[in-house]
XYZ file of C-alpha atoms in Angstrom:
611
model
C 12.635 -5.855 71.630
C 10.795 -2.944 69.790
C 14.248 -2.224 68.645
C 14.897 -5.481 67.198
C 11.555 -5.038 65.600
C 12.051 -1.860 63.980
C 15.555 -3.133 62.901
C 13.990 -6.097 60.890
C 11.107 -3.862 59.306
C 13.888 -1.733 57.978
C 15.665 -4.853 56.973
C 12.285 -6.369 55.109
C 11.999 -2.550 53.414
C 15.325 -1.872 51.943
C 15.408 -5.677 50.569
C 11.985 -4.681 49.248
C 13.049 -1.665 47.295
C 16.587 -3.798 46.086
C 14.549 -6.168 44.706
C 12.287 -3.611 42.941
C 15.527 -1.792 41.702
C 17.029 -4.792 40.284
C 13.566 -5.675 38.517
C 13.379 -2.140 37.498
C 16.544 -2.358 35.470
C 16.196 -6.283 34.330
C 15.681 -6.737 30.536
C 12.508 -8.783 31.644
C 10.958 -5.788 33.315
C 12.231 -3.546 30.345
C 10.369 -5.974 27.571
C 7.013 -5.836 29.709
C 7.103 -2.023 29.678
C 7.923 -1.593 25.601
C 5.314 -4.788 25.136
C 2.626 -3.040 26.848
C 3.140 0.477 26.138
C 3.452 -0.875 22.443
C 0.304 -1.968 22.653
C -1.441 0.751 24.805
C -0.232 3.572 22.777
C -1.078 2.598 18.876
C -4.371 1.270 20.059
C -4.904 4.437 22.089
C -4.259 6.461 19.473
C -6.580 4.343 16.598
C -9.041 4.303 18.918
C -9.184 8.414 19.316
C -8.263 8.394 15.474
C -11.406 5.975 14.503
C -14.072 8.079 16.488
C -12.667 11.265 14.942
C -12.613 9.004 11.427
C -16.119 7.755 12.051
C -17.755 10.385 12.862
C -16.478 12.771 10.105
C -16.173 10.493 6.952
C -17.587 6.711 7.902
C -20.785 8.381 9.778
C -21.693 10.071 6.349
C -20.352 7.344 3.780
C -22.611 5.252 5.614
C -25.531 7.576 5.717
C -24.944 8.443 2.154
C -25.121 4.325 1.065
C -28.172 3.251 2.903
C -30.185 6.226 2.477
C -29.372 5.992 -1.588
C -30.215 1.875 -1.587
C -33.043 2.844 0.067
C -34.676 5.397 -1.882
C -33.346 3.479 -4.816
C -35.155 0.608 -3.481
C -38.350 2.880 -3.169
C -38.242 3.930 -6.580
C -38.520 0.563 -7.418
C -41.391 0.054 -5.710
C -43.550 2.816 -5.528
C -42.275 4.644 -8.614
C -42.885 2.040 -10.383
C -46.808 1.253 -9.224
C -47.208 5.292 -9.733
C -45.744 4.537 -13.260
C -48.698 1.405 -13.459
C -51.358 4.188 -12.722
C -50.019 6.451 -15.423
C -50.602 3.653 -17.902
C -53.957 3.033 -16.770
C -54.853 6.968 -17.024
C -53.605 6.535 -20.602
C -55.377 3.653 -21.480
C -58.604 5.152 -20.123
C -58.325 8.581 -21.642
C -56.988 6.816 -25.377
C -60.160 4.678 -25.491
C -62.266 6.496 -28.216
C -65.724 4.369 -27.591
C -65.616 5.980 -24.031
C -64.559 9.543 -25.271
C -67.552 9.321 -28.074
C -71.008 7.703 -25.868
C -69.796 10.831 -23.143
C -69.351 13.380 -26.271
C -73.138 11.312 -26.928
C -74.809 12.244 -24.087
C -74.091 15.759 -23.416
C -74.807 16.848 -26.955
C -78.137 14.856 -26.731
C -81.113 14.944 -24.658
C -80.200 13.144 -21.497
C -83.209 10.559 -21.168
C -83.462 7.785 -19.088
C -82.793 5.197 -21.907
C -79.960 7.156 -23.130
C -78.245 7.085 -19.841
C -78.992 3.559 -19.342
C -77.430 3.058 -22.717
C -74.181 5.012 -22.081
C -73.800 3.861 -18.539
C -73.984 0.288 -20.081
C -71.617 1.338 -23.036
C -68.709 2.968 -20.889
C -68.872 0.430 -17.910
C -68.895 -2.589 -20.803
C -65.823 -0.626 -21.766
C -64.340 -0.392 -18.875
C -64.132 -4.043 -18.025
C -62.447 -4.511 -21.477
C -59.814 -1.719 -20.865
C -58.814 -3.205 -17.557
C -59.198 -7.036 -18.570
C -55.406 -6.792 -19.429
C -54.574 -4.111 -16.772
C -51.539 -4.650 -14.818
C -52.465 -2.495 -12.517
C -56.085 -3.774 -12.045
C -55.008 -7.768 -12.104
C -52.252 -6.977 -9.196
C -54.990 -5.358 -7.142
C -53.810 -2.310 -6.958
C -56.744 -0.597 -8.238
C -59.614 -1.451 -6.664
C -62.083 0.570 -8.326
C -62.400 3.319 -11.931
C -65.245 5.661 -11.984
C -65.937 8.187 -14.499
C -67.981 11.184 -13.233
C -70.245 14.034 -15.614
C -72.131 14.959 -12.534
C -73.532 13.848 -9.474
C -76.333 11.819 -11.536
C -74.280 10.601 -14.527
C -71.599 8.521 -13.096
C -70.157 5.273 -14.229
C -67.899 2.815 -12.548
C -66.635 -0.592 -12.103
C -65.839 -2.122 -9.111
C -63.331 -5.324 -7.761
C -65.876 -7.019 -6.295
C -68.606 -6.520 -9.559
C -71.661 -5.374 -6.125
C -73.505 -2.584 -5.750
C -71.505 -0.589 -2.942
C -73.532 2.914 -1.864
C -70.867 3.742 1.047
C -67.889 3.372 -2.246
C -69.706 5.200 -4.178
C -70.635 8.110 -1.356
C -67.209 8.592 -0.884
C -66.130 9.333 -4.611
C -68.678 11.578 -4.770
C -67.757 13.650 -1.392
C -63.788 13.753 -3.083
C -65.360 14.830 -6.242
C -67.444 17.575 -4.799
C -64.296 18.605 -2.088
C -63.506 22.306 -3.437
C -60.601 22.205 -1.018
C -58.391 19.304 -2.602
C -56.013 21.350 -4.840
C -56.005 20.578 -8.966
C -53.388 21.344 -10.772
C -53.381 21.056 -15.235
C -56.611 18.983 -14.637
C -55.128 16.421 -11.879
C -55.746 15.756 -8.142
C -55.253 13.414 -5.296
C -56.419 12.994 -2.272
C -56.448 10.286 0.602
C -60.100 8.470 1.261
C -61.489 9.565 4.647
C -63.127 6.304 5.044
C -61.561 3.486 3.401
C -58.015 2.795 2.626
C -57.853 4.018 -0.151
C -56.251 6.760 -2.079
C -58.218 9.153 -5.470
C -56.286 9.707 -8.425
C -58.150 12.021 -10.440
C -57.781 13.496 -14.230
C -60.112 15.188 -16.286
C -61.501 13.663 -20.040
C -60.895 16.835 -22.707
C -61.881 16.394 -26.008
C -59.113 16.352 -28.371
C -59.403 19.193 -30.197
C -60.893 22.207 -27.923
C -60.352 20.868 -24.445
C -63.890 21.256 -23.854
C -64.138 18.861 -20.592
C -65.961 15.667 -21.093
C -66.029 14.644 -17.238
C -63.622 13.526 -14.682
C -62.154 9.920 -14.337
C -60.230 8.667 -11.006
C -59.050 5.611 -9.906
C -59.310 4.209 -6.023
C -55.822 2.851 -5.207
C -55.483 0.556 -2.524
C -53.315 1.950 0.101
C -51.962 -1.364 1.587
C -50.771 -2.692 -1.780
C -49.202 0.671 -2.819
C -47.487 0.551 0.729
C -46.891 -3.297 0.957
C -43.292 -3.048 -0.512
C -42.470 -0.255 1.305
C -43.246 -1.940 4.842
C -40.682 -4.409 3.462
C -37.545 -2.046 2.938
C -38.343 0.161 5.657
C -39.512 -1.150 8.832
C -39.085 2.107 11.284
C -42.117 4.382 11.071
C -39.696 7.757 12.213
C -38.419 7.498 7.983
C -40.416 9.791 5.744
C -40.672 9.387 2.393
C -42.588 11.566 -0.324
C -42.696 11.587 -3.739
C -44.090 14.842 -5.722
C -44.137 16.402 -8.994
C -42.898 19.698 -10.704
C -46.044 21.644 -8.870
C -45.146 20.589 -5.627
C -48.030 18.125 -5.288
C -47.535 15.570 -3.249
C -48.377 11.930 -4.721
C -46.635 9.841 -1.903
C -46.122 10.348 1.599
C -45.544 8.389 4.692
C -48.585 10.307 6.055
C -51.169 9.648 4.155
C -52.943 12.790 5.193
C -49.947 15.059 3.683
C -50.858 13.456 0.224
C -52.465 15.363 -2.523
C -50.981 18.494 -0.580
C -48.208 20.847 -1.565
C -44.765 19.776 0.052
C -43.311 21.602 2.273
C -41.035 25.115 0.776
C -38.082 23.252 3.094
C -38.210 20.305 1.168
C -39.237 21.591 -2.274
C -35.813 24.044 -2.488
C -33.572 20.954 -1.616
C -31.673 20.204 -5.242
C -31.693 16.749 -6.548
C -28.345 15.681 -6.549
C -28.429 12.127 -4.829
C -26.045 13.547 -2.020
C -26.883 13.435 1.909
C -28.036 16.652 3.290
C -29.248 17.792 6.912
C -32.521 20.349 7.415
C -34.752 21.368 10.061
C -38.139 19.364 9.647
C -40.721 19.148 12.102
C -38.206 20.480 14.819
C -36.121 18.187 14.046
C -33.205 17.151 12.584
C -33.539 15.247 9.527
C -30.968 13.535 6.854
C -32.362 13.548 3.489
C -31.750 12.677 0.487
C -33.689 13.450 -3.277
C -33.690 11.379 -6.393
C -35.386 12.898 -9.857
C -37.836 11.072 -11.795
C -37.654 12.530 -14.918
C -39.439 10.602 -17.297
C -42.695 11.383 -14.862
C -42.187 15.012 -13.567
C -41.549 13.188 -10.406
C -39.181 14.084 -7.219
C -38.500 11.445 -4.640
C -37.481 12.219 -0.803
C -36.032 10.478 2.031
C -35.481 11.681 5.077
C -34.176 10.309 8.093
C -34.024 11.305 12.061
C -30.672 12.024 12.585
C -30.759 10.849 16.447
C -31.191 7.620 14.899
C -28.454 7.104 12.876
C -25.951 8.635 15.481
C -27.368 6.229 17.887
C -26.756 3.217 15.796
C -23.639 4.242 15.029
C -22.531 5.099 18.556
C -23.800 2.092 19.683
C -21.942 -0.267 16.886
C -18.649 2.120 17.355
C -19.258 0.964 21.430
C -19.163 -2.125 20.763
C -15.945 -1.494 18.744
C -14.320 0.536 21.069
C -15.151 -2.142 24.028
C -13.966 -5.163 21.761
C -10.641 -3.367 20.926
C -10.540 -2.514 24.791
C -11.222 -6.476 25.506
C -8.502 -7.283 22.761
C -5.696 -4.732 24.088
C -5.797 -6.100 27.671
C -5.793 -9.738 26.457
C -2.951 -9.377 24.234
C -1.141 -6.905 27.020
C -1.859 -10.551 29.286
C -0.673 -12.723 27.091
C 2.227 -10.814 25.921
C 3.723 -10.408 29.564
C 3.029 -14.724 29.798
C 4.866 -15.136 27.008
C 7.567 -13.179 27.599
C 8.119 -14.202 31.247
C 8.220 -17.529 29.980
C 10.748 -16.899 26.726
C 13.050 -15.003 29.283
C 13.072 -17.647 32.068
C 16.081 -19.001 30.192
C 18.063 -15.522 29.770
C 17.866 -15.901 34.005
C 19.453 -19.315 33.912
C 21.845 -18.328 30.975
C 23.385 -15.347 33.264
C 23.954 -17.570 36.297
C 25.891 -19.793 34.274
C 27.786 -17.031 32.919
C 28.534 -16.032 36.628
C 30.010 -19.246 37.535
C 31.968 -19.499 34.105
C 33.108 -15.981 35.385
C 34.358 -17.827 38.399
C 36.937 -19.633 36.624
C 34.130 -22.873 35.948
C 35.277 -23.881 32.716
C 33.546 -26.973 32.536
C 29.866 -25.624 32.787
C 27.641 -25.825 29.734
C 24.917 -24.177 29.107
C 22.001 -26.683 28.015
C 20.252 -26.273 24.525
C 16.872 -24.267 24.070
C 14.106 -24.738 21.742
C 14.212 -21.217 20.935
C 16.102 -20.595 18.181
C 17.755 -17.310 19.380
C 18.843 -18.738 22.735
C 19.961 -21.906 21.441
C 22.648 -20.043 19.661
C 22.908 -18.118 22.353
C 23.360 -21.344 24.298
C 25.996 -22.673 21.362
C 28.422 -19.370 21.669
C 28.488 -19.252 25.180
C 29.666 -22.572 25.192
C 31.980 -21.923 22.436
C 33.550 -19.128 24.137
C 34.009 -21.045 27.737
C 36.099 -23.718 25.232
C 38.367 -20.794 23.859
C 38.534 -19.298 27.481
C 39.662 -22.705 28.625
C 41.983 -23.191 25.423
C 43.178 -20.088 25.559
C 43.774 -19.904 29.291
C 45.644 -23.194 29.198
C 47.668 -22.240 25.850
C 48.655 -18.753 26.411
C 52.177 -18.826 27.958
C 53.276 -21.399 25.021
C 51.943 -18.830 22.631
C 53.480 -16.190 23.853
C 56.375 -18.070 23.918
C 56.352 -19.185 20.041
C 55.132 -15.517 19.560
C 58.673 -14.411 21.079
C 60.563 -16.979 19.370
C 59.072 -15.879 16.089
C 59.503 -12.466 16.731
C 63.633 -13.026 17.472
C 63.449 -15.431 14.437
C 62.210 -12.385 12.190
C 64.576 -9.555 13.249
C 67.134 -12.055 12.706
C 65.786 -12.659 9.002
C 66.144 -9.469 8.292
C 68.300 -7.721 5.545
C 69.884 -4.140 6.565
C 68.207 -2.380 3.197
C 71.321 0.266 3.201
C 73.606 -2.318 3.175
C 71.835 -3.907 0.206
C 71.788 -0.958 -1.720
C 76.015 -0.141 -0.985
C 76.248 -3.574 -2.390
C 74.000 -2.667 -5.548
C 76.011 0.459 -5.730
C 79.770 -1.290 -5.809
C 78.481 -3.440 -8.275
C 77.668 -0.915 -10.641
C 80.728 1.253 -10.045
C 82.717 -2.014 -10.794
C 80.738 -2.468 -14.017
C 81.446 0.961 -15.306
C 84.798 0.767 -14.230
C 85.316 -2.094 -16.316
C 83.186 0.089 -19.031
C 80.641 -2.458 -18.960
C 77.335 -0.050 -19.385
C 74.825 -2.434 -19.945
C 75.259 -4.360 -16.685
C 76.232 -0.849 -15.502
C 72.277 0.497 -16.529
C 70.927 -3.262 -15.369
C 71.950 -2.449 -12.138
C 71.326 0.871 -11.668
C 67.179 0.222 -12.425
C 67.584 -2.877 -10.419
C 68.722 -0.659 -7.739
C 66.020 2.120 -8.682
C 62.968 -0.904 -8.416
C 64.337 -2.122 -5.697
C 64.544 0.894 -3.690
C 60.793 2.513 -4.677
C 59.714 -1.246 -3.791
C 60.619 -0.009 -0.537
C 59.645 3.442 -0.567
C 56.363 2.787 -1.629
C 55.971 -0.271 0.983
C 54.336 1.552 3.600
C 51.402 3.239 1.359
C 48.951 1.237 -0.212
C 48.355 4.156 -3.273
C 50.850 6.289 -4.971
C 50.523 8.856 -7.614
C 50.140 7.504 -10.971
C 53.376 9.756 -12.035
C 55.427 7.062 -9.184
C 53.226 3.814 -10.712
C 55.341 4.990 -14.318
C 57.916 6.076 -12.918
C 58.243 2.596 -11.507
C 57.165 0.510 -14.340
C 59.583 2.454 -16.307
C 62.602 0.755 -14.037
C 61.263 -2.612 -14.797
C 60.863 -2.193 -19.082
C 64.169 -1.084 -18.805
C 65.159 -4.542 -17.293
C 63.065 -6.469 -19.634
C 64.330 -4.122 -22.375
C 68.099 -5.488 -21.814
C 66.959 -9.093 -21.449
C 64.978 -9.181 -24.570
C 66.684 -6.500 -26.625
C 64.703 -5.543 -29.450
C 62.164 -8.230 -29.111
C 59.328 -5.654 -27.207
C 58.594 -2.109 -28.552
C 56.903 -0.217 -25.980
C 54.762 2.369 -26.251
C 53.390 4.665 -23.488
C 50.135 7.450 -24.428
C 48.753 9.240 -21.791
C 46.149 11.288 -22.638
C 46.573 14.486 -20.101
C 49.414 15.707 -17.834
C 47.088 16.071 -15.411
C 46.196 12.515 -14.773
C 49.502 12.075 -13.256
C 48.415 13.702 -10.346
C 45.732 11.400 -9.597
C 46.436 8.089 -7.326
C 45.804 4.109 -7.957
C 46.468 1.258 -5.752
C 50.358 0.519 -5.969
C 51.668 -1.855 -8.384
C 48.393 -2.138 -10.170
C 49.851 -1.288 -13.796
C 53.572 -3.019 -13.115
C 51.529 -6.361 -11.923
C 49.656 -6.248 -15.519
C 52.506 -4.970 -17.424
C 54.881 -7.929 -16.134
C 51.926 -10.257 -17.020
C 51.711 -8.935 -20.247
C 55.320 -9.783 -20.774
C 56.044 -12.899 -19.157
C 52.711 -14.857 -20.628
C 52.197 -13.123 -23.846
C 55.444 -11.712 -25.626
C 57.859 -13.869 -23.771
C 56.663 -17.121 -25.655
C 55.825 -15.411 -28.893
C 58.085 -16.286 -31.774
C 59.434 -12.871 -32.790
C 59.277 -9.011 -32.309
C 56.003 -8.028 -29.898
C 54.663 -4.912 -28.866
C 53.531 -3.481 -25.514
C 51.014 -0.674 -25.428
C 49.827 1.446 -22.056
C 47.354 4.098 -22.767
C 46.140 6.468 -20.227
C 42.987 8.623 -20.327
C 40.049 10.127 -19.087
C 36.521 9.301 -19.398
C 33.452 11.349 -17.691
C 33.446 9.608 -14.605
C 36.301 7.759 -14.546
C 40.171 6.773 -15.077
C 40.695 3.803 -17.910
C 43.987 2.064 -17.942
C 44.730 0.261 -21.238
C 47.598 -2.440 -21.304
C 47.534 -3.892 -25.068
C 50.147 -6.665 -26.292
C 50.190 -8.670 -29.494
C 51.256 -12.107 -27.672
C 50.498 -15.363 -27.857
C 46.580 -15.148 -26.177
C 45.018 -17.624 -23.858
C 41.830 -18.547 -23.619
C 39.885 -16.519 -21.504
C 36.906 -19.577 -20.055
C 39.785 -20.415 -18.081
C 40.314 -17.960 -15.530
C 37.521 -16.260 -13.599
C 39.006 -13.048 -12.067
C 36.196 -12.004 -9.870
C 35.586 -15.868 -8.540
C 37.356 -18.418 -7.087
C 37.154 -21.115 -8.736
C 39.560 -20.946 -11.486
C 41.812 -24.390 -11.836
C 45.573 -24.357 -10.388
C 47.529 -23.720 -13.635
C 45.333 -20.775 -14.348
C 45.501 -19.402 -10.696
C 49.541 -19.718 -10.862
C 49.589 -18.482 -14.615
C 47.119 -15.286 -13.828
C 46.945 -14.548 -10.335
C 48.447 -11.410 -9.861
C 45.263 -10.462 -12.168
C 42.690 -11.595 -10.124
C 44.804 -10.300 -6.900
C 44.612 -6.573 -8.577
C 40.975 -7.279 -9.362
C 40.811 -7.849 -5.590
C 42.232 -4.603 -4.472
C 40.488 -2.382 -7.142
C 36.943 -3.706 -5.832
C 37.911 -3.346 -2.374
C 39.072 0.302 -2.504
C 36.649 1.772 -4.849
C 33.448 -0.798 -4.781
C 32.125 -3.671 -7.305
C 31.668 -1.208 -10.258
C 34.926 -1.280 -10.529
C 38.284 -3.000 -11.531
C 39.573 -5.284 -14.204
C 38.367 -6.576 -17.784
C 40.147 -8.635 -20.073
C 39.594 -9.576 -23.448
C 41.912 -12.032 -25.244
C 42.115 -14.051 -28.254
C 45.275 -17.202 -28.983
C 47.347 -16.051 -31.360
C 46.096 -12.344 -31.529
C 47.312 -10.680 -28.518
C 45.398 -9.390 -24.687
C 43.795 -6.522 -23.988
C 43.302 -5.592 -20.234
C 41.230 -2.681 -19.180
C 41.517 -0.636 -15.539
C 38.812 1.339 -14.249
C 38.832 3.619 -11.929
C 37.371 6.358 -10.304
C 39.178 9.962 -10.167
C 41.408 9.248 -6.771
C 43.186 12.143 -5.290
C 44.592 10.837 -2.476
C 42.300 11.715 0.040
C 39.820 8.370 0.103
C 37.141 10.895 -1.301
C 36.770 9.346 -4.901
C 35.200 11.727 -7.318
């Protein structure tokens, strides 16, 4: 029993691995394998290639076009409201009624009515300055006061009340030695409102002698309120700062109206991506110049950040190209399993044809491929069957041909001792010209067979040979043809052409131009060389034809023209064949005038290798 068992476990295992070798070596299995490694491997290798790519050139390109919109888009928006308080300095410091009642009261004896009087003038002033404001209508200046000293201020506020804790406060950034001033401006951040002090001093004209100090409250929520908009993470720092390093932006307020940082201030402005060390960290930033203010703006970004947005968009990548490889790798193998069910059904049928079934068919596919697959497999059975039913009465006929042809035959020895008597019998009678008729009929006859067996010859033999057959048309037509023969160079005589190429054109020449032409005709063959090739010039002044008749390179020529020129278009034939479409025949011809017909070849010497 156990070895019964064993015997059929063995049995199961070596049926196991035949089936596995067979599947191994199917065409199926085959296709699966190139299908998915054709898949695996490009996508493999994009995906290494795209991290490398991103990382090293899409990484920065990216960096480099949202950190420019950005600080472009910053520009726009806080450049632009520092540019609004800039005009309202102006304004103020241009107005000549204030410049003149504070000239008033420090060259005068500062009583009370004369203060009350100035204080009146320069705040009456002041709403008429800012009535048409920008700046002031948008809100973004909340309050202007001008300050001589602690006692002679003036000011006007938004909200038109008396405000002691506003007023305080401009007084403690006035009096703050520590806030830096640089050419007569300052800044600095309110400690108890939101608010933000720009500060310049009032010169007189002419000596500079200071007349007092105005500054404007800016409020820090409208000056921010566009920012908030383009840049919602609080981890971006931006700062804007002029040519003394003073800070008149920053993301922390309490870093404004102080020098920036030497780290930041030695960065060039050149609108390109770099990474420093800031705050122990690493930063991307990125500097735009202002130069119509004096102005430098900075952005800077963590770089942590950025690499983990785009490691987490290039996961998502990576996992969708993942996702996309294994459903096309499923797909693929369904499809193909079910495109080469039919090969499996095609080679069973072929194994029963193989069996001598000849009248199995294969049935017709939807696929295009196996469907003709399907149509010449059935084809083939038919000529197996014909064929396997014909054959003996083929080779029968075959036979009977065969005995037919060696009985055709003519013994070309005795055909030549014939040829021979007959011309010893004409010069015995001393009859020379059917004496020298023979003789080249003998001559043409016999290189005819010489030359039967090669399908090019030297162009010396072509001559030689066309020579034997002007001599016969020479005694039929007497002096009605003058011939003339140029070549240009000995040495083309060495060179080779397809056999019978010149005779067939020459005989053409004869029998369809000068044979019908009512009296004497010449015949002209000129031989020479060009660069690249051989041309073959066969000239006669016959009768013409007309040349829309007969198509030498197509088919399709009518029946008198293929019987009158055929032997043309069969050299045409030969010429292309041998040396390729840029070569063979042209013909030119004109009724009444004569035919010209040009051979081009290439320089043949013999050896199929055409120069």
């Amino acid at each position: 029993m156990n070895n019964n068992k064993s015997l059929k476990n063995n049995t199961k295992q070596s049926n196991i691995i035949n089936t596995l070798n067979v599947y191994r070596n199917s065409l199926r299995y085959k296709i699966l394998l190139l299908v998915a490694l054709t898949a695996l491997i490009p996508l493999t290798l994009f995906g290494v290639y795209l991290y490398s790519f991103v990382h090293n050139n899409i990484s920065s390109q990216s960096i480099n076009k949202e950190l420019t919109k950005s600080i472009e888009q910053i520009n726009d928006s806080i450049v632009l409201k520092i540019r609004m308080i800039d005009n309202t300095f102006t304004l103020l410091l241009s107005n000549q009624e204030i410049r003149n009642n504070l000239e008033n009261i420090l060259s005068n004896e500062q009583t009370y009515y004369l203060r009350a009087l100035t204080q009146l003038n320069i705040e009456t002033e002041l709403k008429y300055c800012v009535l048409h404001d920008y700046a002031w209508s948008s809100e973004l200046i909340t309050s202007v006061f001008i300050f001589q000293s602690n006692e002679n201020h003036y000011h006007l506020l938004r909200n038109y009340l008396p405000n002691d804790g506003i007023i305080e406060d401009h007084l403690d950034f006035i009096n703050n030695r520590q806030i830096p001033i640089t050419n007569g401006f300052s800044i600095s951040p309110s400690q108890s409102f939101d608010t933000i002090y720009f500060m310049k001093d009032i010169e007189t004209l002419i000596s500079h002698h200071s007349l007092g100090k105005i500054v404007l409250g800016i409020d820090e929520h409208i000056l921010n309120s566009t920012y908030k908009k383009i840049v919602s993470n609080p981890n971006w720092v931006s700062i804007i700062y002029d040519e003394a390093g003073t800070v008149y932006y920053h993301t922390n307020r309490n870093m404004i109206g102080s020098k920036i940082e030497p780290e930041i201030n030695f960065i060039n402005s050149n609108d390109t991506v770099k990474e420093i060390d800031y705050d122990d960290d690493k930063y991307f930033i990125i500097t735009k110049n202002i130069n119509d203010l004096g102005l430098t703006s900075v952005l800077m970004v963590p770089k942590t950040e950025i690499s983990s947005k785009l490691n987490t968009i290039l996961d998502k990548y990576l996992f969708t190209i993942f996702l996309t490889t294994i459903a096309s790798i499923i797909i693929g193998i369904f499809l193909i399993i079910n495109v080469t069910r039919p090969l499996k059904d095609i080679i069973k049928n072929i194994k029963k044809v193989s069996q001598s079934n000849f009248t199995l068919k294969i049935p017709e596919y939807d696929c295009m491929e196996l469907n003709e697959i399907s149509i010449t497999v059935n084809d083939m059975i038919d000529k197996i069957k014909y064929l396997f039913n014909e054959i003996y009465q083929k080779q029968l006929l075959i036979k009977e041909a065969e005995l037919q042809a060696l009985q055709a035959q003519i013994n070309p020895h005795f055909f030549f001792n014939v040829l021979e008597t007959i011309s010893w019998e004409a010069l015995a009678c001393k009859n020379q010209k059917i004496y020298k008729m023979i003789n080249s009929l003998g001559k043409l006859i016999r290189a005819n067979f010489t030359f039967s067996s090669r399908e090019k010859i030297k162009i010396s033999e072509e001559l030689e040979y066309v020579k034997f057959y002007l001599h016969l048309q020479k005694m039929r037509f007497s002096d009605k043809i003058d011939i003339i023969v140029s070549i240009q160079d000995d040495s083309i005589l060495d060179y080779y052409l397809p056999k019978l190429s010149i005779q067939t054109i020459v005989e053409n020449a004869i029998i369809h131009g000068l044979e019908n032409k009512i009296g004497s005709g010449t015949l002209v063959i000129l031989i020479k060389k060009n660069k690249k090739e051989l041309e073959f010039n066969i000239m006669d002044d016959g009768i013409g034809f007309d040349t829309s008749t007969i198509y030498i390179d197509k088919d399709n020529t009518s029946i008198n023209s293929k019987r009158k020129h055929i032997g043309l278009k069969n050299v045409n034939t030969r010429l292309k064949l041998i040396y390729g479409n840029n070569y063979g025949i042209s013909i030119s011809s004109k009724i009444g005038k004569g035919t010209k017909v040009n051979i081009n070849i290439p320089f043949d010497k013999g050896d199929n290798q055409h120069v």
